[in-house]
Coordinates of C-alpha atoms and ligand atoms in Angstrom, one line a residue:
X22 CA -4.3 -27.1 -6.2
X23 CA -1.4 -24.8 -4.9
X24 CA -0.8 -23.5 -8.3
X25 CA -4.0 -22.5 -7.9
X26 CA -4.0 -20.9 -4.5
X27 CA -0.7 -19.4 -5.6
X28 CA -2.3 -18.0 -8.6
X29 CA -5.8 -16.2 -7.0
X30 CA -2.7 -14.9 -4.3
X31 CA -1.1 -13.1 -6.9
X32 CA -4.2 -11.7 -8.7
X33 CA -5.5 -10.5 -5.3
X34 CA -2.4 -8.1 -5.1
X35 CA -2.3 -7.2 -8.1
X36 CA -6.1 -6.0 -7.5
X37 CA -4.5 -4.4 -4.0
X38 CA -1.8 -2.4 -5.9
X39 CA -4.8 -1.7 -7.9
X40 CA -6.8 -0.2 -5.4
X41 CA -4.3 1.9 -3.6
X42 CA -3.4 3.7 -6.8
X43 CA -6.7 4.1 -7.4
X44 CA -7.1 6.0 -3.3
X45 CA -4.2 8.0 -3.9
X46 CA -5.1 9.5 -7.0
X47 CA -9.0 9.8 -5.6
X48 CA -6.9 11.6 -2.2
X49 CA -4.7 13.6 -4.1
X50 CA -7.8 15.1 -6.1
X51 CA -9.4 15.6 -3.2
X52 CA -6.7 17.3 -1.1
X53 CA -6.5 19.3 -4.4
X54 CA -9.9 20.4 -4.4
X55 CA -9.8 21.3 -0.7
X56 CA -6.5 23.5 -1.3
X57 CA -8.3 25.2 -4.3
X58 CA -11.3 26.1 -2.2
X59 CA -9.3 27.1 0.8
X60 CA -7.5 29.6 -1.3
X61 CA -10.6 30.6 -3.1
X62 CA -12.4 31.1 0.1
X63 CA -9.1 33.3 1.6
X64 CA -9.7 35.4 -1.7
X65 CA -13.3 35.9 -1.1
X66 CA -13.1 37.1 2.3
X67 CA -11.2 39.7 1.2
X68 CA -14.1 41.2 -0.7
X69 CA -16.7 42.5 0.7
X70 CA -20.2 41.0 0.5
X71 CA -23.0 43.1 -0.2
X72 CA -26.5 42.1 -0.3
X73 CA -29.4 43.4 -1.7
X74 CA -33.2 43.0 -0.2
X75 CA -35.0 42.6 -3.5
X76 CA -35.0 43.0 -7.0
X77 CA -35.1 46.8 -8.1
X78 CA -32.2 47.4 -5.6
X79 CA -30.1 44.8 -6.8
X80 CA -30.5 46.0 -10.3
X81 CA -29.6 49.7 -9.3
X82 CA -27.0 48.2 -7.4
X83 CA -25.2 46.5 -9.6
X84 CA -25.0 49.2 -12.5
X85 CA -23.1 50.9 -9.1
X86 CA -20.8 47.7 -8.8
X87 CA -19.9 47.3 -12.4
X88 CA -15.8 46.6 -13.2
X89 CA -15.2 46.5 -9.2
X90 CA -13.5 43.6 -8.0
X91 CA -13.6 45.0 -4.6
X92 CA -16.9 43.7 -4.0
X93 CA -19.4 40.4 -3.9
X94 CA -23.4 41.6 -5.1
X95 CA -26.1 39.0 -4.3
X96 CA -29.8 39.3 -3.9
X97 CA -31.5 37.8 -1.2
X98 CA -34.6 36.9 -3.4
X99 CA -35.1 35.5 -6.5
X100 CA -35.2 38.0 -9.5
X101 CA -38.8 36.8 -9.8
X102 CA -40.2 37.6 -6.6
X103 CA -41.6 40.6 -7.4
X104 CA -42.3 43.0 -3.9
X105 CA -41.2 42.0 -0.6
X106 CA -44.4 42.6 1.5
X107 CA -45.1 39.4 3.0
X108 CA -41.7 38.0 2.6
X109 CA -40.5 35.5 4.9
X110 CA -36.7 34.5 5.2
X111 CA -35.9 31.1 4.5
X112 CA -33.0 29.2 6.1
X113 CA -30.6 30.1 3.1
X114 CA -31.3 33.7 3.2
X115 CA -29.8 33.8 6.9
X116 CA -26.5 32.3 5.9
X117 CA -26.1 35.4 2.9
X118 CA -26.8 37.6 5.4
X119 CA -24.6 36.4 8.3
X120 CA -21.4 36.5 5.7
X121 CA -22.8 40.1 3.8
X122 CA -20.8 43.1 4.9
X123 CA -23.6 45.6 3.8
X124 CA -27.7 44.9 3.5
X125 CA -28.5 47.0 0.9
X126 CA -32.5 47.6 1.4
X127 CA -35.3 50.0 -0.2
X128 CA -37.1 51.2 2.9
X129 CA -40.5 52.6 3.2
X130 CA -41.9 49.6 5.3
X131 CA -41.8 46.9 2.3
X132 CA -39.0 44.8 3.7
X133 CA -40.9 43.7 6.9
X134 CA -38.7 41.1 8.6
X135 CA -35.9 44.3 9.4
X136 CA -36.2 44.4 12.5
X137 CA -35.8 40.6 12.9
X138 CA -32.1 41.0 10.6
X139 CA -31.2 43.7 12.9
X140 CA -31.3 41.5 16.1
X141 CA -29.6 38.7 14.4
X142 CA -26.9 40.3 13.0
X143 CA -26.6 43.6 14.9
X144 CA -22.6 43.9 13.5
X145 CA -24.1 44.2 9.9
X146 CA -24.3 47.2 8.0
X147 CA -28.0 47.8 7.4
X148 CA -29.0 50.7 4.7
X149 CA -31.7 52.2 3.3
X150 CA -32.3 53.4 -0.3
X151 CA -34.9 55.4 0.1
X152 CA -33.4 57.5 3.1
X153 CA -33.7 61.3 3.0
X154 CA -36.0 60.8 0.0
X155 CA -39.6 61.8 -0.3
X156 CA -42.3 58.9 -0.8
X157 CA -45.5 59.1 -1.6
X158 CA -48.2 58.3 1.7
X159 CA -50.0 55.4 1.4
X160 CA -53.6 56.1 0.1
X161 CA -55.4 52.6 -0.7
X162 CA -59.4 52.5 -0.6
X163 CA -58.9 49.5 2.3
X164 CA -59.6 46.4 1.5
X165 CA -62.8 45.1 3.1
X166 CA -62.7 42.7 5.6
X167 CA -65.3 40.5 7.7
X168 CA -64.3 43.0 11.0
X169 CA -63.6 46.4 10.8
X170 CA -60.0 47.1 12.0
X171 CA -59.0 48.2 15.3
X172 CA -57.6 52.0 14.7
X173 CA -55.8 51.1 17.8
X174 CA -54.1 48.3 16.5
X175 CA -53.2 49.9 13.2
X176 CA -51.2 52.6 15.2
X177 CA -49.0 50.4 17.0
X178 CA -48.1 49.6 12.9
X179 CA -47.2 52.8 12.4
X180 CA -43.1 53.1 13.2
X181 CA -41.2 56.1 13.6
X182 CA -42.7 59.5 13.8
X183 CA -45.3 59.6 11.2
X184 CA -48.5 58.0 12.1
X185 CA -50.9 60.0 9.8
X186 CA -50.3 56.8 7.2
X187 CA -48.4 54.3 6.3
X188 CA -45.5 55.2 3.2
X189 CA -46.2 53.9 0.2
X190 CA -42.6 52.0 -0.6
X191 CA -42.4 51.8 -4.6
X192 CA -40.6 54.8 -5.0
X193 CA -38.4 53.1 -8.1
X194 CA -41.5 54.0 -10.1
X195 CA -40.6 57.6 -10.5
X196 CA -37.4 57.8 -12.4
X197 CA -36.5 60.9 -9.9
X198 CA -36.9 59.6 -6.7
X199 CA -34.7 56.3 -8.4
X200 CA -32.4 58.2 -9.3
X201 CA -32.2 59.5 -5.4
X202 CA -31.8 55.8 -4.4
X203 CA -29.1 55.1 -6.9
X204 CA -27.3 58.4 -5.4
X205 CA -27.8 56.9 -1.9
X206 CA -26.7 53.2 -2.4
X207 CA -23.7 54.8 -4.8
X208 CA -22.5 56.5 -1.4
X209 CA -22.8 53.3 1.1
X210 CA -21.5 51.1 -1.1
X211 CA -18.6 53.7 -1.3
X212 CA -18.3 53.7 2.2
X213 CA -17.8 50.4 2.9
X214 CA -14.9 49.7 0.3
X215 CA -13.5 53.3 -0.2
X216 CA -10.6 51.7 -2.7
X217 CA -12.9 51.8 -5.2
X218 CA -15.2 54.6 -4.8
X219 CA -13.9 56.5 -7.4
X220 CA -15.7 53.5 -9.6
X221 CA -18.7 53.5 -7.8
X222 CA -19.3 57.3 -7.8
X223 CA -18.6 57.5 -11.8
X224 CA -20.9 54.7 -12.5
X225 CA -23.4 56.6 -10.4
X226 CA -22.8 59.7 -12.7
X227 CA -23.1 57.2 -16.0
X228 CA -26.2 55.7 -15.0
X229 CA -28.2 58.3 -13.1
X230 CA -27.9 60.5 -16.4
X231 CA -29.3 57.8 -18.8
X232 CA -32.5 58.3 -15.5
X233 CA -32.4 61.5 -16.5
X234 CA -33.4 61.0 -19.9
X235 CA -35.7 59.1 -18.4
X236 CA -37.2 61.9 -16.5
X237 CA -37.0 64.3 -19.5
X238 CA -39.1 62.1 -21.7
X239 CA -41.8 62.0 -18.4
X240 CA -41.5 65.4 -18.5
X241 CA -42.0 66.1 -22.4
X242 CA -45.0 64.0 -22.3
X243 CA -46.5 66.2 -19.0
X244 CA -46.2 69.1 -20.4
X245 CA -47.5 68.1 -23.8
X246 CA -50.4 65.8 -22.9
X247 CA -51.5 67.5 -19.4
X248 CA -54.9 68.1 -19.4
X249 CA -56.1 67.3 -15.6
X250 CA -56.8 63.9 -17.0
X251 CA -58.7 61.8 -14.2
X252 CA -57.1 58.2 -13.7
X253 CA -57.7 54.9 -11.9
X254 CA -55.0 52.9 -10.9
X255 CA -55.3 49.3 -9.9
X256 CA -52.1 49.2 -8.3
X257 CA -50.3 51.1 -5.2
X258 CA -47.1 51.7 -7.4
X259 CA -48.9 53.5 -9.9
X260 CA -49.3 56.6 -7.4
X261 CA -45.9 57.4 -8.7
X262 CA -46.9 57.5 -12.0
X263 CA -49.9 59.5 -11.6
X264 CA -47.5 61.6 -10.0
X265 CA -44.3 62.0 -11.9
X266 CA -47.2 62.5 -15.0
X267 CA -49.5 65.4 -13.3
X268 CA -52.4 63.0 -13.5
X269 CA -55.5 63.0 -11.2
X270 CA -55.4 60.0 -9.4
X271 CA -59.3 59.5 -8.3
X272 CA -59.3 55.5 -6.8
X273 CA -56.6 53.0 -6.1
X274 CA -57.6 49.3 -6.2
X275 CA -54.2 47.5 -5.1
X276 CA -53.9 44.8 -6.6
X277 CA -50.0 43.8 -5.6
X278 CA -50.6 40.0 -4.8
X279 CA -53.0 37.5 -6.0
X280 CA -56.6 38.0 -4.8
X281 CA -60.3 38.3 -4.9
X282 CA -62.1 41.2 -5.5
X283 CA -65.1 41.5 -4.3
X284 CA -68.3 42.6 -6.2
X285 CA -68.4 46.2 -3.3
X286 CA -64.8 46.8 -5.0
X287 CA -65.8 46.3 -8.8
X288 CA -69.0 48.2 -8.1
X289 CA -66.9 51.0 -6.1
X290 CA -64.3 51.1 -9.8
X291 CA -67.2 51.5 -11.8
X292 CA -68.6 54.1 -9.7
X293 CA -65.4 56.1 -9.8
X294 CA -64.9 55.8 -13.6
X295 CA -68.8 57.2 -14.4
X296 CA -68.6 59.7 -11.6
X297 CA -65.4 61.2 -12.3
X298 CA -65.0 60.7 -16.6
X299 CA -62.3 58.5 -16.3
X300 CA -61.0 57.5 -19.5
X301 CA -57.6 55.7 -18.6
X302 CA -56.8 53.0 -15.9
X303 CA -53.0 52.1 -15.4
X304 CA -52.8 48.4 -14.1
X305 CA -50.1 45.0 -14.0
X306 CA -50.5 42.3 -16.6
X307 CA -49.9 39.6 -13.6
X308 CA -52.8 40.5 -10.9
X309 CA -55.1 43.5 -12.6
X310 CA -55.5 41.6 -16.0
X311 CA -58.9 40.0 -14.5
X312 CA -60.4 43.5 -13.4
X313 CA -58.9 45.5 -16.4
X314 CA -60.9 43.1 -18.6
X315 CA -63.9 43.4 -16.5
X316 CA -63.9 46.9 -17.0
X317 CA -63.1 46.8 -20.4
X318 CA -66.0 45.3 -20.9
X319 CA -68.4 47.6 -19.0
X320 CA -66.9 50.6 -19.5
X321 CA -65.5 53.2 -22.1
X322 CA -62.4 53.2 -20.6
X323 CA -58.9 51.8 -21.6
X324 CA -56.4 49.9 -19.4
X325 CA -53.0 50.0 -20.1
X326 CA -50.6 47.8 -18.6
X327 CA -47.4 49.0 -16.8
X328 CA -44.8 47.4 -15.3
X329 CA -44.0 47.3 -11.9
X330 CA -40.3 46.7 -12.4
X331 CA -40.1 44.1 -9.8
X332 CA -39.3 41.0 -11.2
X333 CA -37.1 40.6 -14.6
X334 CA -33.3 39.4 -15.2
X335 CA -30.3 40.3 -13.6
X336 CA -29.5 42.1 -16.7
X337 CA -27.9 45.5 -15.5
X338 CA -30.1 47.9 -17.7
X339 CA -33.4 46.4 -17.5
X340 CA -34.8 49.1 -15.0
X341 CA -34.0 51.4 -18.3
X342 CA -35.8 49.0 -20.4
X343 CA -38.6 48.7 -18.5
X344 CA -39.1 51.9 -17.5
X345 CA -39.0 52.8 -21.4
X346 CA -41.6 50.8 -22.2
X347 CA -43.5 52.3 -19.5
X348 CA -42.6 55.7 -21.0
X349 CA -44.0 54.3 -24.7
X350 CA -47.0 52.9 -22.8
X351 CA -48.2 56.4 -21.2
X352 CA -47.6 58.3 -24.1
X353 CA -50.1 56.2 -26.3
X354 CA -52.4 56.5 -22.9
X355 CA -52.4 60.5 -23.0
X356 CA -51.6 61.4 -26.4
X357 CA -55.1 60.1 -27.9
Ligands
ZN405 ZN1 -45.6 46.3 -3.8

């Protein structure tokens, strides 16, 4: 019976020896993996952390950013949340921006929790895109409600100097006035890390002059196709289309988010199209699909579908991309 107590004895430290090999290797891997993330950390701080309201800024952006190490891009939503207009922060998007350097926004009233960043954070670096630019005013039949607005309300809306109307904020849609926000956010981002501006002002010169052959196409296809064609647009960002391509925009249904339209709005799109020969409507494959094939159906007309250049992947050219495709799209709409 004592050989046998002996015995378990000696297994039980042989288990302990065991054991504490198996802490100190588990501790050393840890301490290991603290150390590495310290120093990883230390390195990080060092950069400086930009982020970017939503996803056509974060695109421009980061063709501005490309081959610096100087700098850390993020976006504060996901690449598929398309526009920002009744974004709320979460939790996570407060942590980006109490680390981020410089808030990299479009402007134009779409990113309406601003003034609730600028309180919380008043040391970060807040700017704007669109500043200095020109955008379109809002002009968007209104969407009818049970009551009828209070003017007096909508007023106290309006911000800064202009209250005639609200701006409409989807400027990216006109390759020139993009190619005035890529200028702008090439210049912040150069003032906040001036080591490498060099970088971020010959990236700006690389990329704005691929826009520019964006803008000539646009233009070929105005001058050759421009015949005071009459158009319907079934969403707010394609009043920069209608724009850029000398079209006559005669009714805008905005359809930006998922809703109902109600029979007065179909009946006031149909009225439009017979009263003023429309022959073209520019719409979104993810919210004006329903109403383009509605009006397919009772109409002549044709609806082509654009995109809004909102949502995509974070790959670097696909503004470019998509804006060609919108290019091939509105050429096949005007040349018929
Ligand atoms: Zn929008």
């Amino acid at each position: 019976m004592g050989r046998n107590v002996k015995k378990s004895v000696g297994k039980n430290k042989y288990l302990f020896v065991c054991c504490m090999l198996l802490v100190i290797t588990l501790a050393g891997g840890i301490f290991t993996k603290i150390y590495v993330n310290i120093e990883k950390n230390g390195e990080d701080t060092e950069k400086i952390r930009i982020v970017t309201s939503f996803y056509p800024i974060y695109i421009a952006a980061k063709n501005i950013v490309d081959g610096s190490d100087g700098v850390i891009l993020e976006n504060l939503s996901e690449p598929q949340t398309g526009c920002m207009h009744d974004y709320q922060l979460t939790p996570q998007d407060m942590i980006l921006l109490s680390k981020a350097d410089l808030f990299l926004v479009n402007g134009g009233g779409i990113e309406n929790f601003l003034s609730d960043v600028g309180e919380s954070y008043p040391n970060l670096i807040i700017q704007t895109a669109t500043e200095g630019l020109k955008l379109l005013e809002e002009d968007v039949a209104p969407v009818e409600e049970d009551s009828h607005p209070d003017e007096d309300v909508q007023e106290e809306h309006n911000h800064g100097e202009d209250i005639h109307g609200e701006e409409n904020a989807h400027g990216w849609m006109d390759t020139r006035v993009y190619a005035g926000m890529v200028e702008n956010i090439a210049d912040f981002i150069s003032q906040v890390d001036q080591e490498n501006a060099e970088i971020y002002q010959e990236n700006r010169e690389a990329y704005c002059e691929k826009i520019e052959n964006l803008s000539n196409q646009i233009e070929t296809i105005r001058d050759t196709f421009s015949k005071e064609e009459n158009v319907v647009i079934f969403h707010e960002a394609y009043e920069y289309v209608a724009e850029q391509y000398g079209l006559s925009q005669v009714y805008c249904l905005n359809l930006d988010e998922e809703r109902q339209v109600s029979a007065g709005e179909v009946a006031d799109v149909l009225g439009e199209i017979a009263g003023n020969d429309v022959s073209v409507i520019l719409a979104e494959e993810l919210y004006g699909k329903d109403m383009g094939e509605t009006v397919e159906k009772e109409t002549a007309c044709k609806v082509y579908y654009l995109d809004t250049l909102v949502r995509g992947t974070y790959e670097k050219d696909s503004y470019l991309k998509g804006m060609q495709r919108n290019i091939d799209c509105m050429k096949q709409a005007l040349e018929k």
